XYZ file of C-alpha atoms in Angstrom:
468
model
C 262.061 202.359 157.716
C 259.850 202.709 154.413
C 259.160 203.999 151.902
C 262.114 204.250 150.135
C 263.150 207.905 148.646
C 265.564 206.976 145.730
C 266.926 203.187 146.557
C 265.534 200.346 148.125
C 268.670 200.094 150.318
C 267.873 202.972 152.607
C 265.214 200.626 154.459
C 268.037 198.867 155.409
C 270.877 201.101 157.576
C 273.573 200.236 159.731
C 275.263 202.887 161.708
C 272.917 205.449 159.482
C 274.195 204.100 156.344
C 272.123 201.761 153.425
C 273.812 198.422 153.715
C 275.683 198.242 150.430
C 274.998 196.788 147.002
C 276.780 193.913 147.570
C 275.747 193.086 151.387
C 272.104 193.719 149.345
C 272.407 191.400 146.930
C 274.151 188.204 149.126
C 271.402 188.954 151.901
C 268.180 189.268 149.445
C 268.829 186.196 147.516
C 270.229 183.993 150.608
C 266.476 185.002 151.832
C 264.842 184.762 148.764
C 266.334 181.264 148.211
C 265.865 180.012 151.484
C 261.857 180.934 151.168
C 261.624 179.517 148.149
C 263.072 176.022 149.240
C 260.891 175.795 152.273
C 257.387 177.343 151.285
C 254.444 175.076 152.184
C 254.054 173.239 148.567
C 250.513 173.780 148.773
C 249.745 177.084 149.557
C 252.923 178.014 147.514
C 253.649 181.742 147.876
C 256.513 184.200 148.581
C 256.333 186.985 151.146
C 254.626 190.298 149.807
C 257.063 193.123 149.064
C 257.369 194.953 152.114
C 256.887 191.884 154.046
C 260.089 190.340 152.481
C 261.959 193.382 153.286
C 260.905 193.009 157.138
C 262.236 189.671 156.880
C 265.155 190.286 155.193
C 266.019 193.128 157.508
C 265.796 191.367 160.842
C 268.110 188.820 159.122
C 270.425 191.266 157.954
C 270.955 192.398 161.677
C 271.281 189.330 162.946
C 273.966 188.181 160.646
C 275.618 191.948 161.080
C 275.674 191.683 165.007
C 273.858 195.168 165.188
C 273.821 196.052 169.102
C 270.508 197.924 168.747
C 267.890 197.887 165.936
C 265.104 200.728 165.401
C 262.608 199.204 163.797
C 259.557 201.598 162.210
C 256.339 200.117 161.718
C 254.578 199.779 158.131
C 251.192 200.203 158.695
C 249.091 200.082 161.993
C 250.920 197.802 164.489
C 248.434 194.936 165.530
C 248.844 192.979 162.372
C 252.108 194.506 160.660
C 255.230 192.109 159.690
C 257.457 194.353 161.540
C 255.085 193.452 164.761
C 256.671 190.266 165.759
C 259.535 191.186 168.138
C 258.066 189.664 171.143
C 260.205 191.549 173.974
C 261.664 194.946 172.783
C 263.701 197.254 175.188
C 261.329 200.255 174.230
C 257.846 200.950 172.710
C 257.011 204.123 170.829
C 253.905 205.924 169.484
C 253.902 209.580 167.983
C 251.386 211.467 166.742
C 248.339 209.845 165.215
C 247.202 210.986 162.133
C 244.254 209.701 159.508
C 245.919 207.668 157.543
C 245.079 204.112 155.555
C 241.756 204.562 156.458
C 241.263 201.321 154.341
C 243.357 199.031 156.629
C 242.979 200.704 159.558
C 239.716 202.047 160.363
C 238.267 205.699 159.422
C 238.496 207.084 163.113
C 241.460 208.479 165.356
C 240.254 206.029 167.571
C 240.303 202.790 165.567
C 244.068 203.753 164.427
C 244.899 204.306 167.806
C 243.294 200.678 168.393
C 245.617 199.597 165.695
C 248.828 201.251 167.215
C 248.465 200.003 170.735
C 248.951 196.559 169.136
C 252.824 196.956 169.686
C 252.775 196.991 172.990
C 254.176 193.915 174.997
C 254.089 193.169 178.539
C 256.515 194.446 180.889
C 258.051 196.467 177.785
C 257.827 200.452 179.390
C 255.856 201.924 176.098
C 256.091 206.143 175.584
C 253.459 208.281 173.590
C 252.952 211.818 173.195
C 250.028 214.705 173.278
C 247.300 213.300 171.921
C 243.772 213.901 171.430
C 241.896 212.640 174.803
C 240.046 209.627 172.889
C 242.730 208.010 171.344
C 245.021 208.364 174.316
C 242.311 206.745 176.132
C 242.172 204.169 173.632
C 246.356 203.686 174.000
C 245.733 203.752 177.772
C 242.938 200.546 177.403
C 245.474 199.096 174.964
C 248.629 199.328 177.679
C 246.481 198.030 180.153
C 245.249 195.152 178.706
C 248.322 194.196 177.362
C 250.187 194.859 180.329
C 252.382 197.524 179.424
C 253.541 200.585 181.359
C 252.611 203.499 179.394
C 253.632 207.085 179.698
C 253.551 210.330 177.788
C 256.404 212.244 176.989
C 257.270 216.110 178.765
C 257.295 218.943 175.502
C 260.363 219.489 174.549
C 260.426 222.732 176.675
C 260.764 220.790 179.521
C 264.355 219.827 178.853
C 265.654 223.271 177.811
C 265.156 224.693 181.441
C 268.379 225.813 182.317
C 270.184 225.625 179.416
C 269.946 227.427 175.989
C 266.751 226.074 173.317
C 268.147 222.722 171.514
C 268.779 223.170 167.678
C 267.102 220.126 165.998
C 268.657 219.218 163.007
C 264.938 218.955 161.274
C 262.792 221.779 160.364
C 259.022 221.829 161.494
C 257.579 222.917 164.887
C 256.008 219.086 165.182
C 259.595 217.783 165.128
C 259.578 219.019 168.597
C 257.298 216.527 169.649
C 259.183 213.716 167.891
C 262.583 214.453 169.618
C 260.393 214.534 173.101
C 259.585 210.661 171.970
C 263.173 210.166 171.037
C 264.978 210.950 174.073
C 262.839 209.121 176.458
C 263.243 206.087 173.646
C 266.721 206.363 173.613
C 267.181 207.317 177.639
C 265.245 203.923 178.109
C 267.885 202.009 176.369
C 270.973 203.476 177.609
C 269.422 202.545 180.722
C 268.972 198.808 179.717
C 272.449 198.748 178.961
C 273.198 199.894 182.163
C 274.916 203.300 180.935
C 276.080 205.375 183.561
C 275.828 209.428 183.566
C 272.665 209.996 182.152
C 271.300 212.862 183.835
C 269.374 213.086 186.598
C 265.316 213.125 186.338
C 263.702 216.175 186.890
C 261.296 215.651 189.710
C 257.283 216.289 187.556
C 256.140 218.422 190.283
C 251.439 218.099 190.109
C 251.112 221.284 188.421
C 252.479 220.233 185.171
C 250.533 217.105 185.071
C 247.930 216.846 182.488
C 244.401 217.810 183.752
C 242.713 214.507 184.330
C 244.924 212.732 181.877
C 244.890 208.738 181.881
C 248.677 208.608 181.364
C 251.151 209.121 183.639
C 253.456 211.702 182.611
C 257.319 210.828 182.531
C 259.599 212.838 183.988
C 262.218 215.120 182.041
C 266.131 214.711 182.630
C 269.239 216.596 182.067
C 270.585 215.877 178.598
C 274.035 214.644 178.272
C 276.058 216.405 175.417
C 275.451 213.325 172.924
C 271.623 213.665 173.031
C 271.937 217.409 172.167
C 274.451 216.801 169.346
C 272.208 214.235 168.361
C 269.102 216.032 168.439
C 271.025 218.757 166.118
C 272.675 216.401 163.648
C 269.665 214.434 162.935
C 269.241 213.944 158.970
C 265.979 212.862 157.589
C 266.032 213.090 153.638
C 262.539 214.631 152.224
C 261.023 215.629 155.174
C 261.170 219.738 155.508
C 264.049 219.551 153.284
C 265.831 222.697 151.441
C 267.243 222.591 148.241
C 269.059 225.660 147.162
C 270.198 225.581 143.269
C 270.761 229.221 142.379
C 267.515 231.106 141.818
C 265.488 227.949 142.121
C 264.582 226.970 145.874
C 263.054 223.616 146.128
C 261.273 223.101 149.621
C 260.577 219.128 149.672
C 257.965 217.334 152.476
C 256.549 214.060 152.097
C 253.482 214.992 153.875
C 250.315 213.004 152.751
C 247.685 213.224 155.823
C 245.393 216.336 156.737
C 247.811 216.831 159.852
C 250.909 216.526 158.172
C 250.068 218.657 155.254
C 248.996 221.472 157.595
C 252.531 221.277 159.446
C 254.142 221.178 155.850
C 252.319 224.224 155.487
C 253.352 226.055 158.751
C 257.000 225.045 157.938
C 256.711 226.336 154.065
C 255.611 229.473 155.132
C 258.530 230.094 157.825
C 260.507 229.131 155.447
C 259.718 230.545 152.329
C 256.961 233.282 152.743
C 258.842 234.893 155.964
C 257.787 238.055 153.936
C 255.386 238.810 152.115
C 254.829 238.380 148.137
C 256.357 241.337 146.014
C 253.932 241.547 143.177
C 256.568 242.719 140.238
C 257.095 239.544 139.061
C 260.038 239.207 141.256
C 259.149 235.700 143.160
C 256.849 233.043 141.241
C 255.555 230.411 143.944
C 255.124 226.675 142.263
C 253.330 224.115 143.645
C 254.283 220.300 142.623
C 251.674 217.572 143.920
C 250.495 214.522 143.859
C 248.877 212.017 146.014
C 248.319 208.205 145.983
C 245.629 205.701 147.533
C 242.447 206.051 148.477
C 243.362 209.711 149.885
C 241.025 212.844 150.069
C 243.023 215.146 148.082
C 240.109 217.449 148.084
C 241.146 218.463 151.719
C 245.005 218.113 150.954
C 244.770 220.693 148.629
C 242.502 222.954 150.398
C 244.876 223.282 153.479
C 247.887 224.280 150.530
C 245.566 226.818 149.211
C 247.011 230.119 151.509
C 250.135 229.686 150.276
C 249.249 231.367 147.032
C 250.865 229.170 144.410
C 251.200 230.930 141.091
C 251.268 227.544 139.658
C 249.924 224.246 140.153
C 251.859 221.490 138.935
C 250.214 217.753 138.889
C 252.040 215.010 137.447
C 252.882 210.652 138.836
C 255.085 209.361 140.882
C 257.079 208.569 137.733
C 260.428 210.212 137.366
C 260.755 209.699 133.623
C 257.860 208.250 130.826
C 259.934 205.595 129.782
C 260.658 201.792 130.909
C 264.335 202.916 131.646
C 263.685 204.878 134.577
C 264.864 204.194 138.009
C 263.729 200.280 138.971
C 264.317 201.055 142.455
C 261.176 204.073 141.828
C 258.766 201.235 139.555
C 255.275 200.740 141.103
C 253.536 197.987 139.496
C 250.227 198.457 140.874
C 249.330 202.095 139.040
C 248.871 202.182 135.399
C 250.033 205.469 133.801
C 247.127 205.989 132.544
C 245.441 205.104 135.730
C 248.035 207.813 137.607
C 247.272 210.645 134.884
C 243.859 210.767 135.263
C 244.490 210.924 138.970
C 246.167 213.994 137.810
C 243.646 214.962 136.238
C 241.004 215.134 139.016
C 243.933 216.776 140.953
C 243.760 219.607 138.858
C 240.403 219.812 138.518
C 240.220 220.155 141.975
C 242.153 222.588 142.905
C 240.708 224.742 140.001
C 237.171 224.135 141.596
C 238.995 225.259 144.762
C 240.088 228.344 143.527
C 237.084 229.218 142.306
C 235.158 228.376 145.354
C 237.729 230.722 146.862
C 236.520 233.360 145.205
C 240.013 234.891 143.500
C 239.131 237.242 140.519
C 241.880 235.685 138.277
C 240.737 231.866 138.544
C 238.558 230.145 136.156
C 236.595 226.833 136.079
C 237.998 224.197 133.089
C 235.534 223.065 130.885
C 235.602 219.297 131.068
C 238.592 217.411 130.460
C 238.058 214.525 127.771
C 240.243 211.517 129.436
C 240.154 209.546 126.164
C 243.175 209.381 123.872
C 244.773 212.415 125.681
C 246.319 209.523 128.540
C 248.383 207.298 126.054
C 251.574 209.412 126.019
C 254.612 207.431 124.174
C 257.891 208.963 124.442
C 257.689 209.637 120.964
C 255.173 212.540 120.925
C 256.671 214.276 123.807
C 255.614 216.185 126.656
C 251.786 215.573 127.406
C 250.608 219.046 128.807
C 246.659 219.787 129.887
C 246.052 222.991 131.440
C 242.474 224.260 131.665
C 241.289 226.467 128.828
C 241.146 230.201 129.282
C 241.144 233.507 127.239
C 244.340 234.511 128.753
C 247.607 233.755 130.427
C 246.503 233.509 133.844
C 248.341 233.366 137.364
C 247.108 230.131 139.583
C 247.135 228.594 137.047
C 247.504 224.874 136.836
C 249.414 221.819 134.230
C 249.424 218.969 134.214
C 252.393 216.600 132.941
C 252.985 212.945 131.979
C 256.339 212.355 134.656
C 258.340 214.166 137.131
C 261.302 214.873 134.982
C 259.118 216.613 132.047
C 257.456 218.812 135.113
C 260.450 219.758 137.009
C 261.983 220.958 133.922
C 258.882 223.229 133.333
C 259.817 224.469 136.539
C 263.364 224.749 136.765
C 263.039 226.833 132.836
C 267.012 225.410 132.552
C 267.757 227.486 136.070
C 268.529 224.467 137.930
C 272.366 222.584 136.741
C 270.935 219.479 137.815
C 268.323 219.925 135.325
C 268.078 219.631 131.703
C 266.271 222.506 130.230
C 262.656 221.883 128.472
C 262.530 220.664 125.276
C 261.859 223.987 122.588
C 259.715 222.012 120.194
C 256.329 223.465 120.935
C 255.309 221.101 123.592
C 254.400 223.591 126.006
C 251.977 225.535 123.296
C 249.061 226.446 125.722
C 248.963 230.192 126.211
C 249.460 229.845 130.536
C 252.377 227.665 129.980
C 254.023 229.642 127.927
C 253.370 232.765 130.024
C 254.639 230.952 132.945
C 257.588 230.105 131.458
C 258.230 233.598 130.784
C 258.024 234.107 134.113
C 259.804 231.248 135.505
C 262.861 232.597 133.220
C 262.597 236.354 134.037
C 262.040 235.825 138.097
C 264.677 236.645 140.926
C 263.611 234.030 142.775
C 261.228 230.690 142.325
C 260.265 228.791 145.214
C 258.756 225.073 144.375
C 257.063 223.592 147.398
C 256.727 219.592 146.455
C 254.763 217.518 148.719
C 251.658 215.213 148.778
C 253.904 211.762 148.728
C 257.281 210.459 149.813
C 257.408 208.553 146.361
C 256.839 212.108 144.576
C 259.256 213.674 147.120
C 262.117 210.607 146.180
C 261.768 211.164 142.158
C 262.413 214.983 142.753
C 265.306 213.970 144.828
C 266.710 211.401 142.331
C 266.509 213.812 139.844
C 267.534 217.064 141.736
C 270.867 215.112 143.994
C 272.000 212.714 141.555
C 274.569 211.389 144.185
C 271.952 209.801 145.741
C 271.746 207.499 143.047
C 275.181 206.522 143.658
């Protein structure tokens, strides 16, 4: 699976565990070396990054013997690395969602074009609800490709009879992926010829789709293992709770329009279950940042009603300096290239504010992006908030790294984290007043979302055993 939260190892799991350092090491450079010795001496070049990985991983499970590999797709389908497995047991599509519009086309429809390029003939494929176009487009896909497609039963389906199944992962749209899951996993129990599996529930015409162009699978009686599985399913990042004392971190790697509005639905079940007691009591934070070519414009719109008292924008970076996590190094941002992304972030969701209407918002003058992005460890924290009479609530900072931001947060609250460096850094009237607040609240929930790789530097720095 990618990305990677904290270590590049966790693409690589056996039995649910990252392959360790050592099985890392002897597999990447027996690759590496073996590539290297063999490339075409022309056209001399090594295997992109996440291609390599692919590579390495299907080696890695061939060596180990693994009796079943789940492999997830990197981008699209048709023309990913991971997309030459020419016969697998099972085929699986969730839901679609606008995402690398630059690869893979700026419609549902394209990416669903782009999807349907893992199906293989013969190979029973499973999707589920999706909007009629691009499950037409799957259906054209199957067909032409000769693959037997179906969609999946809601999960309601299977809990007839028997009491609502806990899944171990927060979010009403996990529903849909443990529909996908069971039918995935029924499929290959099957092709290993397990016995007991539960009978199939007969799908009587009424709860077939109106005029859908996919056959709807039937639903079956779960043995015990599915349920226990379904409720001791771990997925680091995704609708994750961290609970350090008066600080409650609430973590999501959501980065699409769709998956920011479940992050959304979850947040608020999960932290505004009641509403906001206006003594200063609770201060809501809001830690973002996006990467690519996304429209964080309509991101941050959809994070708008959950009334963030602050706005916090810094990179992907977990610390300023070169000594930082290699395993978390992007080479293909600058800093400077990242902060001003940060920048616009902020600016935006100022503008947003405004637009909104809120009697305590402002609009920043205009943000000189000259000498202000060249922060050196030396001079400290870099800290741009918009300019304004007063200390005011939404709003929003912007900082150089992760650790320097979380810190802000955290006001020393957190053990994990160091406390924020008293040397005047953090001079600007509505940081200081924030602070204040952070300090003096009962409780301060920090919703950080907008990118996996943001999501793993929180992690690294808020669960240092993951490091380990």
């Amino acid at each position: 699976s990618s990305p990677h939260l904290v270590q590049v190892r966790e693409r690589i799991r056996i039995n649910g565990q990252p392959i360790s350092k050592e099985l890392f090491s002897k597999y990447f450079w027996l690759v590496y070396n073996r590539l290297e010795e063999t490339k075409d001496p022309v056209h001399a070049s090594m295997p992109a990054y996440f291609r390599f990985l692919t590579i390495m991983a299907f080696h890695v499970f061939l060596q180990e013997k693994v009796d079943l590999a789940v492999v997830e797709v990197g981008i699209g389908g048709a023309y990913d690395s991971t997309n030459i497995v020419r016969a697998p047991v099972v085929c699986g599509v969730s839901a679609l969602g606008i995402d690398h519009t630059s690869i893979l086309g700026d419609t549902m429809e394209k990416i669903a074009w782009q999807k349907g390029g893992i199906f293989k003939p013969g190979v029973p494929a499973f999707t589920v609800a999706q909007p009629e176009q691009p499950l037409e487009v799957l259906r054209e896909r199957a067909q032409e490709r000769k693959c037997p497609l179906y969609l999946c039963p809601e999960l309601d389906e299977f809990e007839e009879g028997c009491r609502t199944l806990e899944l171990g992962l927060a979010g009403a749209h996990q529903r849909s992926n443990a529909a996908l899951a069971l039918q995935l996993a029924r499929t290959w129990l099957q092709h290993r010829g397990c016995q007991g599996l539960g009978e199939l529930k007969e799908v009587p015409p009424s709860t077939k789709l109106v005029e859908s162009p996919v056959p709807l699978a039937p639903a079956f009686r779960l043995t015990d293992a599915m349920i226990q599985g379904l409720r001791d399913t771990e997925w680091l990042g995704r609708n994750q709770v961290l609970s350090h004392g008066p600080v409650t971190w609430y973590l999501d790697g959501a980065h699409t329009t769709s998956s920011i509005q479940a992050c959304v639905h979850w947040f608020r079940q999960a932290a505004l279950n009641q509403d906001k007691l206006h003594d200063g009591s609770e201060v809501r934070v809001l830690v973002f940042n996006a990467t690519g070519n996304r429209d964080t414009a309509a991101l941050l719109k959809l994070l708008l009603p959950c009334h963030f008292d602050y706005a916090v924008f810094c990179p992907n970076f977990t610390g300023v300096s070169a000594t930082s996590s290699v395993d978390q190094q992007y080479f293909n941002v600058t800093l400077e290239n990242a902060l001003t992304r940060c920048l616009e972030n902020q600016q935006t969701w100022t503008r947003l504010l405004e637009e909104k209407g809120g009697q305590d918002t402002w609009l920043p003058a205009p943000l000189r992006v000259g000498g202000l992005l060249q922060p050196a460890p030396a001079r400290g924290s870099l800290l741009l908030v918009p300019p304004a009479p007063r200390p005011l609530n939404s709003s929003s900072l912007v900082f150089p790294c992760l650790a320097q931001a979380l810190q802000w947060v955290a006001q020393g609250r957190d053990p994990h984290l160091a406390a924020p460096a008293a040397s005047g850094a953090h001079a600007h009237p509505a940081a200081s007043s924030g602070a204040v607040l952070l300090r003096e609240a009962a409780a301060v929930r920090v919703l950080v979302t907008g990118s996996l790789h943001l999501v793993g530097g929180a992690l690294r720095l808020l669960d240092p055993t993951l490091s380990q």
